[in-house]
Coordinates of C-alpha atoms and ligand atoms in Angstrom, one line a residue:
Chain A
M1 CA 91.4 102.8 135.4
D2 CA 93.4 105.7 133.6
F3 CA 96.1 103.3 132.5
Y4 CA 92.9 101.1 130.3
L5 CA 91.8 104.6 129.3
G6 CA 94.6 105.3 128.1
L7 CA 95.6 102.0 126.9
A8 CA 92.3 102.3 124.8
Q9 CA 92.5 105.5 123.3
V10 CA 96.3 104.6 122.1
I11 CA 94.6 101.6 120.3
G12 CA 92.0 103.5 118.7
V13 CA 94.7 105.9 117.2
H14 CA 96.7 103.0 116.1
T15 CA 93.9 101.5 114.6
L16 CA 93.4 104.2 112.4
L17 CA 96.7 104.7 111.2
G18 CA 96.7 100.7 110.6
L19 CA 93.4 101.2 108.4
S20 CA 95.1 104.0 106.6
A21 CA 97.9 101.4 105.3
W22 CA 95.2 98.8 105.3
C23 CA 94.0 100.7 102.1
L24 CA 97.2 101.2 100.7
L25 CA 98.0 97.1 100.9
H26 CA 94.8 96.7 98.9
T27 CA 96.2 98.3 95.9
G28 CA 99.7 96.0 96.5
Q29 CA 101.5 98.6 97.8
V30 CA 103.9 98.5 101.0
S31 CA 104.1 101.8 101.9
L32 CA 106.0 103.2 105.2
A33 CA 104.9 106.8 104.6
Q34 CA 102.1 106.3 106.5
G35 CA 104.0 107.9 109.5
G36 CA 104.8 110.5 107.7
F37 CA 101.3 111.6 106.9
F38 CA 100.2 110.5 110.5
A39 CA 103.4 113.4 111.5
I40 CA 101.7 115.8 108.9
G41 CA 98.3 115.5 110.2
A42 CA 99.6 115.6 113.9
Y43 CA 101.2 118.9 113.1
A44 CA 98.6 120.3 110.9
S45 CA 95.8 120.1 113.2
G46 CA 97.8 121.3 116.5
M47 CA 98.8 124.3 114.8
L48 CA 95.1 124.7 113.5
T49 CA 94.0 124.7 116.6
T50 CA 96.6 126.1 119.0
M51 CA 97.9 128.9 116.5
A52 CA 94.7 129.9 114.6
G53 CA 92.4 129.1 117.2
W54 CA 90.0 126.5 115.2
P55 CA 87.8 124.4 116.8
L56 CA 88.8 120.8 116.8
G57 CA 86.0 119.6 114.6
V58 CA 87.4 121.9 111.8
A59 CA 90.6 121.3 112.3
L60 CA 90.5 117.5 112.0
P61 CA 89.4 117.1 108.9
A62 CA 91.4 119.9 107.7
A63 CA 94.5 117.9 108.7
A64 CA 93.4 115.3 107.0
L65 CA 92.7 117.1 103.8
I66 CA 96.2 118.2 103.7
S67 CA 97.5 114.6 104.9
A68 CA 95.6 113.4 101.7
T69 CA 97.0 116.3 99.6
V70 CA 100.8 115.5 100.4
A71 CA 99.7 111.7 100.2
V72 CA 98.2 112.1 96.4
A73 CA 101.6 114.1 95.9
V74 CA 103.7 111.5 97.3
G75 CA 101.2 108.7 95.5
F76 CA 102.4 109.9 91.6
P77 CA 106.1 109.3 92.1
A78 CA 105.5 105.9 93.9
L79 CA 104.0 104.6 90.9
R80 CA 107.3 104.3 89.3
V81 CA 108.4 101.8 92.1
K82 CA 107.0 98.6 93.8
G83 CA 108.1 96.1 96.2
L84 CA 111.3 96.9 98.3
M85 CA 111.9 100.1 96.0
L86 CA 108.6 101.2 97.2
V87 CA 109.3 100.7 100.8
V88 CA 112.6 102.4 100.4
A89 CA 111.2 105.5 98.8
T90 CA 108.5 105.6 101.4
V91 CA 110.8 105.4 104.1
A92 CA 112.7 108.5 102.6
F93 CA 109.8 110.2 102.3
A94 CA 108.6 109.5 106.4
E95 CA 112.0 110.5 107.3
I96 CA 112.1 113.7 105.3
V97 CA 109.0 114.8 107.3
R98 CA 110.3 113.8 110.6
L99 CA 113.5 115.9 110.1
V100 CA 110.9 119.0 109.0
C101 CA 109.4 118.4 112.4
F102 CA 112.7 118.4 114.1
N103 CA 113.9 121.8 112.6
L104 CA 110.3 123.4 112.4
T105 CA 110.2 126.6 114.4
W106 CA 107.1 128.6 114.2
R107 CA 105.9 130.5 117.2
V108 CA 103.3 132.8 117.8
N109 CA 102.1 134.9 120.5
T110 CA 98.5 133.9 122.0
G111 CA 96.7 135.5 124.9
S112 CA 98.6 132.4 127.1
G113 CA 102.0 132.7 125.8
P114 CA 103.8 132.0 122.9
V115 CA 102.7 128.4 121.1
G116 CA 103.7 126.5 118.1
P117 CA 106.4 124.2 116.7
D118 CA 109.6 124.7 118.5
G119 CA 112.3 122.9 116.4
S120 CA 114.0 119.8 118.6
L121 CA 111.9 120.5 121.6
G122 CA 108.6 119.7 120.1
F123 CA 105.4 121.2 119.8
G124 CA 103.7 121.4 123.3
G125 CA 100.6 123.1 124.8
I126 CA 98.1 121.3 122.1
R127 CA 95.8 121.5 124.8
Y128 CA 92.3 121.6 123.2
F129 CA 90.8 118.9 124.9
P130 CA 91.8 120.0 128.9
S131 CA 90.8 123.7 128.2
N132 CA 87.6 122.7 126.9
G133 CA 87.0 120.4 129.8
W134 CA 87.0 117.0 127.9
S135 CA 87.4 113.9 130.1
S136 CA 89.4 111.4 129.4
I137 CA 86.1 109.4 128.7
E138 CA 85.1 111.8 126.1
I139 CA 88.2 111.9 124.4
L140 CA 88.0 108.4 124.1
I141 CA 84.4 107.8 122.6
L142 CA 85.5 110.7 120.6
I143 CA 88.3 108.4 119.1
W144 CA 86.0 105.6 118.8
G145 CA 83.8 107.2 117.3
L146 CA 86.2 108.2 114.5
V147 CA 87.3 104.7 114.3
A148 CA 83.6 103.5 113.8
A149 CA 83.3 106.0 111.2
V150 CA 86.3 105.0 109.4
M151 CA 85.7 101.6 109.7
L152 CA 82.0 101.4 108.4
A153 CA 83.4 104.0 105.4
L154 CA 85.9 101.2 104.6
A155 CA 83.7 98.4 105.1
W156 CA 81.0 100.0 102.3
F157 CA 84.0 101.1 100.2
D158 CA 85.8 97.5 99.8
R159 CA 82.1 96.4 98.9
S160 CA 81.6 99.2 96.2
R161 CA 83.0 99.3 92.6
I162 CA 86.4 101.3 93.6
G163 CA 86.9 98.8 96.4
T164 CA 86.6 95.8 93.9
L165 CA 89.2 97.7 91.4
W166 CA 91.7 98.5 94.2
R167 CA 91.5 94.6 95.1
A168 CA 92.0 93.9 91.6
V169 CA 95.2 96.0 91.2
G170 CA 96.6 94.4 94.3
E171 CA 96.0 91.3 92.5
D172 CA 97.7 91.3 89.6
E173 CA 98.3 94.6 88.2
V174 CA 98.6 93.2 84.2
A175 CA 95.2 91.6 84.3
A176 CA 93.8 94.6 86.0
Q177 CA 95.2 97.1 83.4
S178 CA 94.2 94.5 80.8
V179 CA 90.4 94.6 81.5
G180 CA 90.7 98.4 81.6
I181 CA 91.7 99.1 84.9
N182 CA 93.6 102.6 85.3
L183 CA 96.4 101.7 87.6
T184 CA 97.3 105.6 88.6
A185 CA 93.7 106.2 89.7
A186 CA 93.7 103.2 91.5
K187 CA 97.1 103.6 93.4
V188 CA 96.9 107.7 93.5
S189 CA 93.6 107.4 95.0
A190 CA 94.5 104.7 97.8
F191 CA 97.5 106.9 98.8
G192 CA 95.1 109.8 99.0
I193 CA 92.5 107.9 100.9
G194 CA 95.2 106.4 103.2
G195 CA 96.8 109.5 103.5
A196 CA 93.7 111.2 105.0
I197 CA 93.0 108.3 107.5
A198 CA 96.4 108.7 108.5
G199 CA 96.2 112.4 108.7
L200 CA 93.3 112.1 110.7
S201 CA 94.8 109.7 113.3
G202 CA 97.8 112.0 113.7
G203 CA 95.6 114.6 114.4
I204 CA 93.8 112.9 117.1
F205 CA 97.1 111.7 118.8
A206 CA 98.6 115.2 118.7
H207 CA 95.4 116.3 120.8
Q208 CA 95.5 113.2 123.0
V209 CA 98.8 114.0 124.1
T210 CA 99.5 117.7 124.0
H211 CA 102.8 117.6 123.2
I212 CA 104.3 116.3 120.1
E213 CA 107.8 115.9 118.7
H214 CA 109.9 114.0 115.8
G215 CA 110.5 111.1 117.9
N216 CA 107.1 110.1 117.8
F217 CA 107.1 109.4 113.9
T218 CA 109.9 107.2 113.6
I219 CA 110.3 104.3 111.2
L220 CA 108.9 102.0 114.4
L221 CA 105.8 104.4 113.9
A222 CA 105.5 102.9 110.1
T223 CA 106.3 99.4 110.9
F224 CA 103.6 99.4 113.5
A225 CA 101.2 100.8 110.9
I226 CA 102.0 98.5 108.2
A227 CA 102.2 95.4 110.8
Y228 CA 98.9 96.0 111.9
P229 CA 97.0 95.0 108.4
I230 CA 99.4 92.4 107.4
L231 CA 99.2 90.7 110.7
G232 CA 94.9 90.9 110.6
G233 CA 94.9 90.4 106.9
L234 CA 92.8 91.9 104.4
A235 CA 89.8 89.9 104.3
S236 CA 88.3 91.9 107.3
L237 CA 88.9 95.0 108.8
W238 CA 88.7 93.5 112.4
G239 CA 92.0 91.8 111.9
T240 CA 93.3 94.9 112.0
V241 CA 91.7 96.1 115.1
L242 CA 92.8 92.8 116.5
A243 CA 95.9 92.8 115.6
V244 CA 96.3 96.3 117.1
I245 CA 94.8 95.0 120.5
F246 CA 97.2 92.3 120.3
I247 CA 100.3 94.4 119.3
Q248 CA 99.7 97.8 121.4
G249 CA 97.6 95.8 124.3
F250 CA 99.6 92.9 124.6
L251 CA 103.0 93.2 123.3
I252 CA 104.0 96.5 123.9
E253 CA 101.6 97.7 127.3
G254 CA 101.6 93.6 128.8
L255 CA 105.3 93.1 128.2
R256 CA 106.4 95.9 129.4
V257 CA 108.5 94.5 131.9
L258 CA 110.9 93.1 129.1
G259 CA 111.8 97.0 128.1
D260 CA 113.2 97.0 124.5
W261 CA 113.3 93.8 124.2
R262 CA 109.5 94.1 122.9
S263 CA 110.9 95.8 119.8
L264 CA 113.0 92.5 119.1
L265 CA 110.0 90.5 119.8
F266 CA 107.9 92.5 117.7
G267 CA 110.1 91.9 114.7
A268 CA 110.2 88.4 115.4
L269 CA 106.5 88.1 115.6
I270 CA 106.4 89.5 112.2
L271 CA 109.0 87.1 111.0
L272 CA 107.2 84.2 112.1
V273 CA 103.5 85.1 110.6
M274 CA 105.1 85.7 107.5
L275 CA 106.8 82.3 107.4
L276 CA 103.9 80.6 109.2
R277 CA 100.8 82.3 108.2
P278 CA 101.6 84.6 105.3
S279 CA 97.8 85.1 104.8
G280 CA 97.8 87.0 108.4
I281 CA 96.4 86.0 111.9
I282 CA 92.7 86.0 110.0
T283 CA 94.0 85.0 106.9
S284 CA 94.3 87.2 104.1
P285 CA 95.5 87.4 100.3
I286 CA 97.8 90.4 100.5
G287 CA 99.9 88.6 103.4
R288 CA 101.2 86.3 100.8
W289 CA 101.3 88.9 98.2
F290 CA 103.9 90.5 100.4
A291 CA 106.0 87.9 101.2
R292 CA 106.4 87.5 97.5
S293 CA 107.1 90.6 96.6
I294 CA 109.7 91.5 99.2
R295 CA 112.1 89.6 97.1
F296 CA 114.6 90.7 95.1
D297 CA 114.0 88.3 91.9
R298 CA 110.5 89.1 91.5
P299 CA 110.3 90.7 87.9
A300 CA 108.3 93.9 87.4
A301 CA 105.2 92.8 86.2
P302 CA 104.5 95.0 83.2
T303 CA 107.3 94.3 80.8
T304 CA 107.3 90.6 81.7
G305 CA 103.4 90.6 82.0
G306 CA 102.7 88.5 79.1
K307 CA 105.5 86.0 78.6
T308 CA 104.5 83.2 78.0
H309 CA 106.1 79.4 77.7
A310 CA 105.5 76.5 75.7
Chain B
M1 CA 88.9 96.6 62.4
L2 CA 92.2 96.0 63.5
E3 CA 95.2 96.8 61.2
L4 CA 98.9 95.4 62.0
R5 CA 101.2 97.0 59.3
Q6 CA 104.8 96.1 59.1
L7 CA 104.9 95.2 62.9
S8 CA 108.2 94.2 64.5
R9 CA 109.2 93.2 68.1
N10 CA 112.5 92.3 68.8
F11 CA 113.4 91.1 72.1
G12 CA 117.4 91.3 72.1
G13 CA 118.6 89.4 69.0
V14 CA 115.1 87.5 68.8
K15 CA 112.9 88.6 66.1
A16 CA 109.5 87.9 67.6
L17 CA 107.6 89.3 65.2
D18 CA 108.7 90.2 61.8
Q19 CA 107.2 92.8 59.5
L20 CA 103.8 91.3 60.3
D21 CA 100.6 92.5 58.5
L22 CA 97.6 91.6 59.7
S23 CA 93.6 92.7 59.6
V24 CA 91.4 91.2 61.6
H25 CA 87.5 92.1 60.0
K26 CA 84.5 92.9 62.2
G27 CA 82.6 90.4 63.3
E28 CA 85.0 87.3 62.4
I29 CA 86.9 84.7 64.2
L30 CA 90.3 85.0 62.9
G31 CA 92.6 82.0 63.7
L32 CA 96.3 82.7 64.6
I33 CA 98.5 79.6 64.6
G34 CA 102.0 78.9 64.3
P35 CA 104.7 76.5 65.9
N36 CA 105.8 77.3 69.6
G37 CA 107.9 80.3 70.1
S38 CA 106.8 81.6 66.4
G39 CA 105.4 85.0 67.9
K40 CA 101.8 84.1 68.4
S41 CA 101.8 85.6 72.2
T42 CA 103.8 88.5 71.3
T43 CA 101.1 89.7 68.9
V44 CA 98.5 89.5 71.9
N45 CA 101.0 91.4 73.9
V46 CA 101.6 94.1 71.4
I47 CA 97.8 94.5 70.7
A48 CA 96.9 94.9 74.3
G49 CA 99.7 97.4 74.9
L50 CA 102.3 95.3 77.4
Y51 CA 104.8 95.4 75.1
K52 CA 105.5 98.1 72.5
P53 CA 106.5 97.5 68.8
S54 CA 109.8 98.2 67.7
S55 CA 108.5 99.2 64.6
G56 CA 105.4 99.3 62.6
S57 CA 101.9 100.4 62.9
L58 CA 98.5 99.2 64.7
T59 CA 95.2 101.1 64.3
F60 CA 92.0 99.9 65.9
N61 CA 88.8 101.4 64.2
G62 CA 90.7 104.1 63.1
I63 CA 92.6 104.9 66.0
D64 CA 96.6 105.0 66.5
L65 CA 96.9 102.4 69.1
S66 CA 100.6 103.6 69.5
Q67 CA 99.5 106.6 71.7
R68 CA 97.1 104.5 73.9
S69 CA 97.8 102.8 77.4
T70 CA 97.1 99.4 78.2
H71 CA 93.9 100.3 80.2
E72 CA 93.1 102.9 77.3
R73 CA 93.0 100.2 74.8
A74 CA 90.7 98.1 76.9
A75 CA 88.5 101.0 77.0
V76 CA 88.3 101.2 73.2
G77 CA 87.2 98.0 73.1
I78 CA 90.1 95.4 73.2
A79 CA 90.0 92.7 75.6
R80 CA 92.3 89.5 76.2
T81 CA 92.8 86.3 78.0
F82 CA 96.3 85.2 79.0
Q83 CA 98.3 82.0 78.0
N84 CA 99.0 81.4 81.4
I85 CA 95.7 82.6 83.2
R86 CA 96.1 85.6 85.2
L87 CA 92.8 85.8 87.3
F88 CA 92.6 88.3 90.2
A89 CA 93.1 84.9 92.5
N90 CA 91.7 85.7 96.2
L91 CA 88.8 87.9 94.8
S92 CA 85.2 85.7 94.2
V93 CA 84.4 84.8 90.6
W94 CA 81.4 87.2 90.9
Q95 CA 84.1 90.1 91.7
N96 CA 86.4 88.9 88.7
V97 CA 83.8 89.6 86.1
W98 CA 82.3 92.5 88.2
A99 CA 85.9 94.4 88.4
A100 CA 85.9 94.1 84.4
H101 CA 82.6 95.3 83.8
V102 CA 82.5 98.6 86.4
V103 CA 85.3 99.8 84.5
R104 CA 82.7 100.6 81.7
D105 CA 80.4 102.2 83.7
S106 CA 83.2 104.4 85.5
G107 CA 83.5 108.1 85.1
W108 CA 80.8 111.0 84.5
T109 CA 79.5 108.5 81.4
G110 CA 79.1 105.5 83.9
L111 CA 77.5 107.6 86.3
R112 CA 74.6 108.9 83.4
K113 CA 74.7 105.6 82.4
R114 CA 73.3 104.0 85.5
W115 CA 70.9 106.8 86.3
L116 CA 69.5 106.3 82.7
A117 CA 69.4 102.8 82.9
S118 CA 66.7 101.2 81.8
G119 CA 65.9 97.6 83.2
R120 CA 69.3 95.9 82.8
T121 CA 71.5 96.7 85.4
A122 CA 75.3 96.2 86.0
R123 CA 74.6 93.4 88.0
D124 CA 72.1 91.5 86.0
E125 CA 74.8 91.6 83.0
V126 CA 77.7 90.3 85.1
Q127 CA 74.8 87.9 86.6
E128 CA 74.5 86.6 82.7
L129 CA 78.0 86.5 81.8
L130 CA 78.6 84.0 84.5
A131 CA 75.3 82.1 83.5
F132 CA 76.8 82.0 80.1
S133 CA 80.1 80.7 81.4
G134 CA 78.7 77.9 83.7
L135 CA 79.9 79.6 86.7
A136 CA 77.0 81.0 88.3
G137 CA 76.7 78.4 91.0
K138 CA 80.4 79.5 91.6
A139 CA 79.7 83.1 92.1
D140 CA 81.2 83.4 95.7
V141 CA 84.4 81.0 95.0
L142 CA 87.6 82.1 95.1
A143 CA 88.7 82.5 91.8
G144 CA 92.2 80.9 92.9
N145 CA 90.2 77.7 94.1
L146 CA 88.6 77.0 90.7
A147 CA 89.1 74.0 88.7
F148 CA 91.5 74.9 86.1
G149 CA 88.9 74.6 83.2
E150 CA 86.6 76.9 85.2
Q151 CA 89.3 79.4 85.1
R152 CA 89.8 79.6 81.9
R153 CA 85.8 79.8 81.6
L154 CA 86.3 82.7 84.1
E155 CA 88.9 84.8 82.2
L156 CA 86.8 84.5 79.2
A157 CA 84.0 86.0 81.0
R158 CA 86.2 88.4 82.7
A159 CA 87.3 89.4 78.7
A160 CA 83.8 89.5 77.9
A161 CA 82.6 91.5 80.8
S162 CA 84.8 94.5 79.6
G163 CA 82.3 94.9 76.6
A164 CA 85.2 94.8 74.3
E165 CA 84.2 94.2 70.5
L166 CA 87.7 92.6 69.7
L167 CA 88.6 89.8 72.3
L168 CA 92.2 88.0 72.1
L169 CA 92.0 84.8 73.1
D170 CA 95.8 83.1 73.8
E171 CA 95.2 79.5 73.7
P172 CA 91.9 79.0 75.5
A173 CA 91.5 75.6 75.1
A174 CA 95.0 74.6 76.5
G175 CA 94.8 72.1 79.3
M176 CA 91.4 71.4 78.5
N177 CA 89.3 68.0 77.7
A178 CA 87.1 66.9 74.9
E179 CA 83.8 68.2 76.1
E180 CA 85.0 71.5 77.3
I181 CA 86.4 72.2 74.3
D182 CA 83.4 71.5 72.7
E183 CA 81.7 73.9 75.2
L184 CA 84.3 76.5 74.4
D185 CA 83.5 76.1 70.8
A186 CA 80.0 76.9 71.1
R187 CA 80.8 80.1 73.7
I188 CA 83.2 81.3 70.7
R189 CA 80.8 81.5 68.2
S190 CA 78.1 82.9 70.6
L191 CA 80.1 85.5 71.3
R192 CA 80.5 86.0 67.9
D193 CA 77.0 85.8 67.4
Q194 CA 76.6 88.8 70.0
G195 CA 78.3 90.7 67.5
R196 CA 82.2 90.5 69.1
T197 CA 85.3 89.9 66.8
I198 CA 87.6 87.3 67.9
L199 CA 91.0 86.5 67.3
L200 CA 92.0 83.2 68.3
I201 CA 95.4 81.7 69.2
E202 CA 95.6 77.8 69.4
H203 CA 97.3 75.0 68.9
H204 CA 94.3 72.8 69.2
M205 CA 93.9 72.5 65.3
E206 CA 90.4 70.5 65.1
L207 CA 89.1 74.0 67.2
V208 CA 90.7 76.2 65.2
M209 CA 89.3 74.5 62.0
A210 CA 85.9 74.1 63.2
V211 CA 85.2 77.5 64.5
C212 CA 87.5 80.0 62.6
D213 CA 86.4 81.8 59.2
R214 CA 90.1 82.6 58.3
I215 CA 93.2 81.5 59.7
A216 CA 96.8 83.0 59.8
V217 CA 100.1 81.2 60.2
L218 CA 102.8 82.4 61.9
N219 CA 106.2 80.9 61.9
F220 CA 109.2 82.8 63.3
G221 CA 107.4 86.0 63.9
R222 CA 106.4 86.0 59.5
K223 CA 103.2 85.4 58.4
I224 CA 103.7 82.5 56.1
A225 CA 100.0 82.2 55.2
E226 CA 96.6 83.3 55.7
G227 CA 93.2 82.0 54.2
T228 CA 90.0 79.8 54.8
P229 CA 90.8 76.6 57.2
A230 CA 90.7 74.8 53.8
Q231 CA 93.3 76.5 52.2
V232 CA 95.6 76.9 55.1
Q233 CA 95.1 72.9 55.4
N234 CA 96.2 72.5 52.2
D235 CA 99.1 75.2 52.1
A236 CA 102.3 73.7 51.1
A237 CA 104.3 76.2 53.4
V238 CA 102.5 75.7 56.6
R239 CA 102.3 72.1 56.2
G240 CA 106.3 72.1 56.1
A241 CA 106.3 74.5 58.9
Y242 CA 104.0 73.2 61.2
L243 CA 100.4 71.2 60.6
G244 CA 102.6 68.4 59.1
A245 CA 104.4 67.5 62.7
E246 CA 101.6 68.9 64.7
A247 CA 98.6 66.9 62.8
T248 CA 100.4 63.4 63.0
A249 CA 101.0 64.1 66.8
T250 CA 98.1 65.3 68.0
T251 CA 95.7 62.8 66.0
Ligands
ATP1 N1 109.6 89.2 77.7 C1 110.3 88.4 76.4 N2 111.5 88.6 76.5 C2 112.3 88.0 75.6 N3 111.8 87.2 74.9 C3 110.5 86.5 74.7 C4 109.4 87.4 75.6 N4 108.4 87.3 75.3 C5 108.7 86.3 74.1 N5 109.8 86.1 73.9 C6 110.5 85.3 72.5 O1 109.4 85.4 71.7 C7 109.4 84.3 70.7 C8 107.8 84.3 70.5 O2 107.6 84.1 71.7 P1 105.7 84.2 71.8 O3 105.4 83.8 73.4 O4 105.2 85.0 71.1 O5 105.8 82.8 71.2 P2 104.1 81.8 70.7 O6 103.6 81.5 69.5 O7 103.1 82.5 71.6 O8 104.9 80.4 71.3 P3 103.7 79.2 72.3 O9 102.8 78.5 71.4 O10 104.7 78.4 73.1 O11 103.0 80.1 73.3 C9 110.2 83.4 71.6 O12 111.2 83.3 71.1 C10 109.8 83.9 72.9 O13 111.2 83.3 73.6
MG2 MG1 102.1 82.2 73.4

């Protein structure tokens, strides 16, 4: 039973992470920085509850806000690159965050001994849930409550005017600019909102596992984040949820006997979906776009946008 | 309303635009014609802000456009269609028009407008534009799934939805059949009657001659003639460069 509860928690956390990448994909941005925003949320919320003694209900929104702020700061320089270069730049960012986690040592003394990040040993003792007597079920309900809230918000958002503008930018930047859409505003706001969601999921993750370290935030996590909405497609939020259930529930947990071969399987699966179903399991536009944009020869849109032929 | 002065644009050694002077007057339909590669699309792209001019100036209603980015030019009232259609292919027909419409209602002014809106809402306006373009029944179809002629109509509707005073239409009739061209003719006129100004780039001479108030002719990036359709048709330089060969080929 505990196993399934734990798995359901993991799926919830990863769903939030996938939804954060979903936001960026909408504007046509393939970001591998989501793992970094997740890490920032994890460390920030953990430090707030353990070192500053904040309640989780305040620490989580604060962590989301901090991640969003960093994401906006990353979003501006990220405007200058797209396609494969954006992937590379965001990987670099995530790696910097991981190294900061690796080196961050900041311990303070509380009644129950020293707490805080301890460099390469990680950051343990994030025991808000146990010390406040939360059961696994209650944690699970909190996680899925957050998932539901974020999904509702995104579903509403997707139908709102800004959601339409995001999608328009993801479809065709030149056409979007030409009808008056401000690319900077669209892309940076997607970074901000995606960063907030990633920070939130990192925050809940830190408290769920109670011990976090740089090894939690590797490139694999970022790959998962982007793989969910790509596999699930952007047409519907449910695609992302299903993709998380499939990857975490089946591929990672169900096939545990395969050990490290699962990573290979995961990679092969992504390739297969790209080739066979570029629009995702559920079908969607942006997978196709992604398959196209990952090629080197794709010209940068604004300079050739109006190039016409007889 | 739009003034191009000594506007040049080079691509490597190619002078796509060579010291072009062009004025578009408010409320007119100005045709811009010329052989393939004469710089017509380049003109549109420079006006819309996708290309920077190599030299020269362009002003719109007294605003120096060189200081404005592409989306700001849309905001001050310039919208365009693309020669090689660029719709938001995976958005619905309705969303394509909506996206162009909502940007003009965004921000603080938009919020105030929506609060004070008397009767006509943004949604009604989008619906009207779809009806105007003969796409009312296809509102929920993905733009990429439309027939070619419908895609052209949608692009025109999207440009109009941005509320622009000046519409730059880059070969809107390309690939259309005679019946569709007649409809386009009527649509262009009715847009003008609604107070829009239109710069029409077209190879389809019948349409150009019928609908335009004035015509400017480009050849190798230079303006070789300008005047009423009748004047241009009888211009020796134009006949030499363009109309003679084209007219016999298409009629
Ligand atoms: N992005 C570009 N890079 C290089 N050369 C370009 C570019 N855009 C246009 N040109 C060149 O500029 C010249 C004018 O092209 P333009 O597309 O403006 O012609 P056009 O009048 O629109 O022709 P058509 O009737 O075929 O559409 C051509 O020689 C073209 O090859
Ligand atoms: Mg052209």
